[in-house]
PDB file of C-alpha atoms in Angstrom:
ATOM      1  CA  UNK A   1     -19.463  -8.392  10.264  1.00  0.00           C
ATOM      2  CA  UNK A   2     -18.550  -5.155   8.622  1.00  0.00           C
ATOM      3  CA  UNK A   3     -21.425  -2.999   7.239  1.00  0.00           C
ATOM      4  CA  UNK A   4     -20.383  -1.078   4.402  1.00  0.00           C
ATOM      5  CA  UNK A   5     -23.500   0.153   2.696  1.00  0.00           C
ATOM      6  CA  UNK A   6     -21.189   0.846  -0.675  1.00  0.00           C
ATOM      7  CA  UNK A   7     -22.706   1.580  -4.035  1.00  0.00           C
ATOM      8  CA  UNK A   8     -20.902   0.357  -6.998  1.00  0.00           C
ATOM      9  CA  UNK A   9     -20.279   2.852  -9.675  1.00  0.00           C
ATOM     10  CA  UNK A  10     -19.689   0.973 -13.227  1.00  0.00           C
ATOM     11  CA  UNK A  11     -18.670   4.294 -14.697  1.00  0.00           C
ATOM     12  CA  UNK A  12     -15.393   4.285 -13.001  1.00  0.00           C
ATOM     13  CA  UNK A  13     -12.760   2.091 -14.483  1.00  0.00           C
ATOM     14  CA  UNK A  14      -9.268   2.178 -13.862  1.00  0.00           C
ATOM     15  CA  UNK A  15      -6.722   1.744 -16.191  1.00  0.00           C
ATOM     16  CA  UNK A  16      -4.803  -1.716 -15.926  1.00  0.00           C
ATOM     17  CA  UNK A  17      -1.492  -1.135 -14.144  1.00  0.00           C
ATOM     18  CA  UNK A  18       1.561  -2.264 -15.444  1.00  0.00           C
ATOM     19  CA  UNK A  19       3.683  -4.126 -13.169  1.00  0.00           C
ATOM     20  CA  UNK A  20       7.189  -4.352 -15.129  1.00  0.00           C
ATOM     21  CA  UNK A  21       9.733  -6.211 -13.200  1.00  0.00           C
ATOM     22  CA  UNK A  22      12.897  -4.450 -11.939  1.00  0.00           C
ATOM     23  CA  UNK A  23      16.117  -4.783 -13.396  1.00  0.00           C
ATOM     24  CA  UNK A  24      18.176  -7.804 -12.219  1.00  0.00           C
ATOM     25  CA  UNK A  25      20.202  -6.873  -9.238  1.00  0.00           C
ATOM     26  CA  UNK A  26      20.740  -6.388  -5.372  1.00  0.00           C
ATOM     27  CA  UNK A  27      18.090  -4.495  -3.829  1.00  0.00           C
ATOM     28  CA  UNK A  28      17.284  -3.474  -0.064  1.00  0.00           C
ATOM     29  CA  UNK A  29      13.967  -4.891   0.943  1.00  0.00           C
ATOM     30  CA  UNK A  30      11.745  -5.533   3.939  1.00  0.00           C
ATOM     31  CA  UNK A  31       9.647  -8.707   4.968  1.00  0.00           C
ATOM     32  CA  UNK A  32       6.086  -7.370   5.296  1.00  0.00           C
ATOM     33  CA  UNK A  33       4.383 -10.949   5.594  1.00  0.00           C
ATOM     34  CA  UNK A  34       4.394 -14.227   6.283  1.00  0.00           C
ATOM     35  CA  UNK A  35       1.541 -16.901   6.029  1.00  0.00           C
ATOM     36  CA  UNK A  36       1.094 -20.731   5.775  1.00  0.00           C
ATOM     37  CA  UNK A  37      -0.823 -22.127   2.600  1.00  0.00           C
ATOM     38  CA  UNK A  38      -1.851 -25.479   1.304  1.00  0.00           C
ATOM     39  CA  UNK A  39      -0.850 -26.717  -1.968  1.00  0.00           C
ATOM     40  CA  UNK A  40      -3.558 -26.902  -4.647  1.00  0.00           C
ATOM     41  CA  UNK A  41      -2.428 -30.075  -6.105  1.00  0.00           C
ATOM     42  CA  UNK A  42      -2.092 -32.124  -2.715  1.00  0.00           C
ATOM     43  CA  UNK A  43      -3.408 -30.635   0.491  1.00  0.00           C
ATOM     44  CA  UNK A  44      -1.090 -32.582   2.457  1.00  0.00           C
ATOM     45  CA  UNK A  45       1.652 -30.156   1.183  1.00  0.00           C
ATOM     46  CA  UNK A  46       1.801 -26.867   3.038  1.00  0.00           C
ATOM     47  CA  UNK A  47       4.055 -23.935   2.296  1.00  0.00           C
ATOM     48  CA  UNK A  48       5.537 -20.748   4.208  1.00  0.00           C
ATOM     49  CA  UNK A  49       4.676 -17.684   1.754  1.00  0.00           C
ATOM     50  CA  UNK A  50       6.906 -14.856   2.854  1.00  0.00           C
ATOM     51  CA  UNK A  51       6.427 -11.217   1.293  1.00  0.00           C
ATOM     52  CA  UNK A  52       9.163  -8.973   0.604  1.00  0.00           C
ATOM     53  CA  UNK A  53       8.493  -5.418  -0.387  1.00  0.00           C
ATOM     54  CA  UNK A  54      11.429  -3.826  -2.291  1.00  0.00           C
ATOM     55  CA  UNK A  55      12.274  -0.440  -0.780  1.00  0.00           C
ATOM     56  CA  UNK A  56      13.203   1.228  -4.147  1.00  0.00           C
ATOM     57  CA  UNK A  57       9.709   1.279  -5.522  1.00  0.00           C
ATOM     58  CA  UNK A  58       7.303  -0.509  -2.891  1.00  0.00           C
ATOM     59  CA  UNK A  59       6.959  -3.526  -5.413  1.00  0.00           C
ATOM     60  CA  UNK A  60       6.477  -6.739  -3.629  1.00  0.00           C
ATOM     61  CA  UNK A  61       7.919 -10.298  -4.466  1.00  0.00           C
ATOM     62  CA  UNK A  62       6.758 -13.399  -2.713  1.00  0.00           C
ATOM     63  CA  UNK A  63       8.968 -16.680  -2.075  1.00  0.00           C
ATOM     64  CA  UNK A  64       7.116 -19.874  -1.185  1.00  0.00           C
ATOM     65  CA  UNK A  65       8.981 -22.248   0.952  1.00  0.00           C
ATOM     66  CA  UNK A  66       7.785 -25.763   0.795  1.00  0.00           C
ATOM     67  CA  UNK A  67       8.861 -26.829   4.371  1.00  0.00           C
ATOM     68  CA  UNK A  68       5.969 -29.129   5.052  1.00  0.00           C
ATOM     69  CA  UNK A  69       6.093 -31.314   1.643  1.00  0.00           C
ATOM     70  CA  UNK A  70       6.106 -34.952   0.593  1.00  0.00           C
ATOM     71  CA  UNK A  71       9.116 -34.213  -1.827  1.00  0.00           C
ATOM     72  CA  UNK A  72      12.452 -34.334   0.500  1.00  0.00           C
ATOM     73  CA  UNK A  73      14.068 -32.022  -2.302  1.00  0.00           C
ATOM     74  CA  UNK A  74      11.565 -29.525  -2.120  1.00  0.00           C
ATOM     75  CA  UNK A  75      11.988 -29.521   1.889  1.00  0.00           C
ATOM     76  CA  UNK A  76      15.694 -29.385   1.709  1.00  0.00           C
ATOM     77  CA  UNK A  77      15.593 -26.490  -0.819  1.00  0.00           C
ATOM     78  CA  UNK A  78      13.084 -24.505   1.239  1.00  0.00           C
ATOM     79  CA  UNK A  79      15.287 -24.907   4.531  1.00  0.00           C
ATOM     80  CA  UNK A  80      18.160 -23.722   2.784  1.00  0.00           C
ATOM     81  CA  UNK A  81      16.341 -20.598   1.601  1.00  0.00           C
ATOM     82  CA  UNK A  82      14.723 -20.129   5.051  1.00  0.00           C
ATOM     83  CA  UNK A  83      18.206 -20.615   6.648  1.00  0.00           C
ATOM     84  CA  UNK A  84      19.978 -17.996   4.177  1.00  0.00           C
ATOM     85  CA  UNK A  85      17.111 -15.619   5.228  1.00  0.00           C
ATOM     86  CA  UNK A  86      17.704 -15.995   8.868  1.00  0.00           C
ATOM     87  CA  UNK A  87      21.507 -15.723   8.606  1.00  0.00           C
ATOM     88  CA  UNK A  88      20.978 -12.325   6.653  1.00  0.00           C
ATOM     89  CA  UNK A  89      18.881 -11.208   9.473  1.00  0.00           C
ATOM     90  CA  UNK A  90      21.482 -12.407  12.125  1.00  0.00           C
ATOM     91  CA  UNK A  91      18.839 -14.906  13.336  1.00  0.00           C
ATOM     92  CA  UNK A  92      20.268 -18.221  15.107  1.00  0.00           C
ATOM     93  CA  UNK A  93      16.731 -19.487  16.336  1.00  0.00           C
ATOM     94  CA  UNK A  94      13.512 -18.700  14.472  1.00  0.00           C
ATOM     95  CA  UNK A  95      10.627 -19.835  16.387  1.00  0.00           C
ATOM     96  CA  UNK A  96       7.710 -17.631  15.024  1.00  0.00           C
ATOM     97  CA  UNK A  97       7.289 -15.519  11.786  1.00  0.00           C
ATOM     98  CA  UNK A  98       7.060 -12.499  13.833  1.00  0.00           C
ATOM     99  CA  UNK A  99      10.499 -12.549  14.363  1.00  0.00           C
ATOM    100  CA  UNK A 100      11.191 -11.714  10.648  1.00  0.00           C
ATOM    101  CA  UNK A 101       8.322  -9.497   9.950  1.00  0.00           C
ATOM    102  CA  UNK A 102       9.392  -6.054   9.416  1.00  0.00           C
ATOM    103  CA  UNK A 103      13.200  -7.031   9.285  1.00  0.00           C
ATOM    104  CA  UNK A 104      15.386  -5.620   6.432  1.00  0.00           C
ATOM    105  CA  UNK A 105      17.852  -7.317   3.930  1.00  0.00           C
ATOM    106  CA  UNK A 106      19.228  -7.422   0.918  1.00  0.00           C
ATOM    107  CA  UNK A 107      17.762  -9.740  -2.014  1.00  0.00           C
ATOM    108  CA  UNK A 108      19.114 -10.697  -5.276  1.00  0.00           C
ATOM    109  CA  UNK A 109      16.799 -10.314  -8.000  1.00  0.00           C
ATOM    110  CA  UNK A 110      16.333 -11.864 -11.122  1.00  0.00           C
ATOM    111  CA  UNK A 111      13.577 -12.139 -13.709  1.00  0.00           C
ATOM    112  CA  UNK A 112      11.683 -14.974 -14.517  1.00  0.00           C
ATOM    113  CA  UNK A 113      10.524 -14.671 -18.275  1.00  0.00           C
ATOM    114  CA  UNK A 114       6.918 -14.732 -19.374  1.00  0.00           C
ATOM    115  CA  UNK A 115       5.210 -18.099 -19.683  1.00  0.00           C
ATOM    116  CA  UNK A 116       1.956 -18.638 -21.426  1.00  0.00           C
ATOM    117  CA  UNK A 117      -0.667 -16.373 -19.674  1.00  0.00           C
ATOM    118  CA  UNK A 118       1.992 -15.487 -17.076  1.00  0.00           C
ATOM    119  CA  UNK A 119       3.835 -12.027 -17.593  1.00  0.00           C
ATOM    120  CA  UNK A 120       7.442 -11.833 -16.659  1.00  0.00           C
ATOM    121  CA  UNK A 121       8.197 -11.260 -12.774  1.00  0.00           C
ATOM    122  CA  UNK A 122      11.154 -10.992 -10.299  1.00  0.00           C
ATOM    123  CA  UNK A 123      12.009 -13.745  -8.170  1.00  0.00           C
ATOM    124  CA  UNK A 124      14.608 -13.781  -5.331  1.00  0.00           C
ATOM    125  CA  UNK A 125      17.827 -15.880  -5.807  1.00  0.00           C
ATOM    126  CA  UNK A 126      19.634 -14.663  -2.617  1.00  0.00           C
ATOM    127  CA  UNK A 127      19.731 -13.139   0.469  1.00  0.00           C
ATOM    128  CA  UNK A 128      22.367 -10.916   2.225  1.00  0.00           C
ATOM    129  CA  UNK A 129      22.763  -8.853   5.338  1.00  0.00           C
ATOM    130  CA  UNK A 130      21.778  -5.378   5.055  1.00  0.00           C
ATOM    131  CA  UNK A 131      25.230  -4.396   6.199  1.00  0.00           C
ATOM    132  CA  UNK A 132      26.024  -4.898   2.645  1.00  0.00           C
ATOM    133  CA  UNK A 133      23.738  -2.153   1.751  1.00  0.00           C
ATOM    134  CA  UNK A 134      26.737  -0.296   0.087  1.00  0.00           C
ATOM    135  CA  UNK A 135      26.902  -2.746  -2.548  1.00  0.00           C
ATOM    136  CA  UNK A 136      23.166  -2.444  -3.213  1.00  0.00           C
ATOM    137  CA  UNK A 137      23.441   1.636  -3.706  1.00  0.00           C
ATOM    138  CA  UNK A 138      24.262   3.018  -6.975  1.00  0.00           C
ATOM    139  CA  UNK A 139      27.705   4.555  -6.900  1.00  0.00           C
ATOM    140  CA  UNK A 140      27.927   8.382  -6.305  1.00  0.00           C
ATOM    141  CA  UNK A 141      28.028  10.462  -9.418  1.00  0.00           C
ATOM    142  CA  UNK A 142      31.208  12.206 -10.327  1.00  0.00           C
ATOM    143  CA  UNK A 143      30.710  15.659 -11.539  1.00  0.00           C
ATOM    144  CA  UNK A 144      33.489  17.864 -13.500  1.00  0.00           C
ATOM    145  CA  UNK A 145      32.221  21.073 -12.044  1.00  0.00           C
ATOM    146  CA  UNK A 146      34.529  22.619  -9.466  1.00  0.00           C
ATOM    147  CA  UNK A 147      33.534  24.896  -6.675  1.00  0.00           C
ATOM    148  CA  UNK A 148      35.445  28.365  -5.751  1.00  0.00           C
ATOM    149  CA  UNK A 149      36.675  27.813  -2.287  1.00  0.00           C
ATOM    150  CA  UNK A 150      35.738  30.563   0.254  1.00  0.00           C
ATOM    151  CA  UNK A 151      38.615  32.950   1.140  1.00  0.00           C
ATOM    152  CA  UNK A 152      40.659  32.213   3.997  1.00  0.00           C
ATOM    153  CA  UNK A 153      40.124  34.827   6.730  1.00  0.00           C
ATOM    154  CA  UNK A 154      43.411  36.761   7.658  1.00  0.00           C
ATOM    155  CA  UNK A 155      45.121  35.535  10.893  1.00  0.00           C
ATOM    156  CA  UNK A 156      44.295  37.922  13.647  1.00  0.00           C
ATOM    157  CA  UNK A 157      46.750  40.015  15.293  1.00  0.00           C
ATOM    158  CA  UNK A 158      47.324  38.825  19.030  1.00  0.00           C
ATOM    159  CA  UNK A 159      45.523  41.037  21.354  1.00  0.00           C
ATOM    160  CA  UNK A 160      46.765  42.439  24.495  1.00  0.00           C
ATOM    161  CA  UNK A 161      46.957  39.986  27.381  1.00  0.00           C
ATOM    162  CA  UNK A 162      43.799  40.268  29.570  1.00  0.00           C
ATOM    163  CA  UNK A 163      43.935  40.917  33.074  1.00  0.00           C
ATOM    164  CA  UNK A 164      40.713  38.503  34.031  1.00  0.00           C
ATOM    165  CA  UNK A 165      39.904  35.207  32.343  1.00  0.00           C
ATOM    166  CA  UNK A 166      36.456  35.276  30.555  1.00  0.00           C
ATOM    167  CA  UNK A 167      35.093  32.829  32.791  1.00  0.00           C
ATOM    168  CA  UNK A 168      35.598  34.954  36.021  1.00  0.00           C
TER     169      UNK A 168
END
């Protein structure tokens, strides 16, 4: 047990934060968490929740992989997603979630529109190796400004031959 001795201050009210989704596209991300959860609809169904932190703005996106589910389609789709994650990380055998925590990869984000009480949010639709990061970066800006080159030094006249080498 942790003793806190914390006094609540009802006058401190923080403004609600906006969690606007990122524009659709490819982003560098890091896997920052993984845990097993149980479905609220059927406690026999379990899933692997993988947390991705988008490096551009530290936002987070979660993927729920229904690896232990009575629906064969849900399991098949989840295994394909996990396979894609492992391939993008260069893993051929995943035995523990610790192997993927802290690893970087590229994710393709799309926006799921708002539904009912839920705001619009980002979803991951694909994974790529971080070696493809150049395609995730904006292209360099082109400027029309020119720089004046520094003058080239005049060639030096050959000096008289030295009697001794400098290292002697």
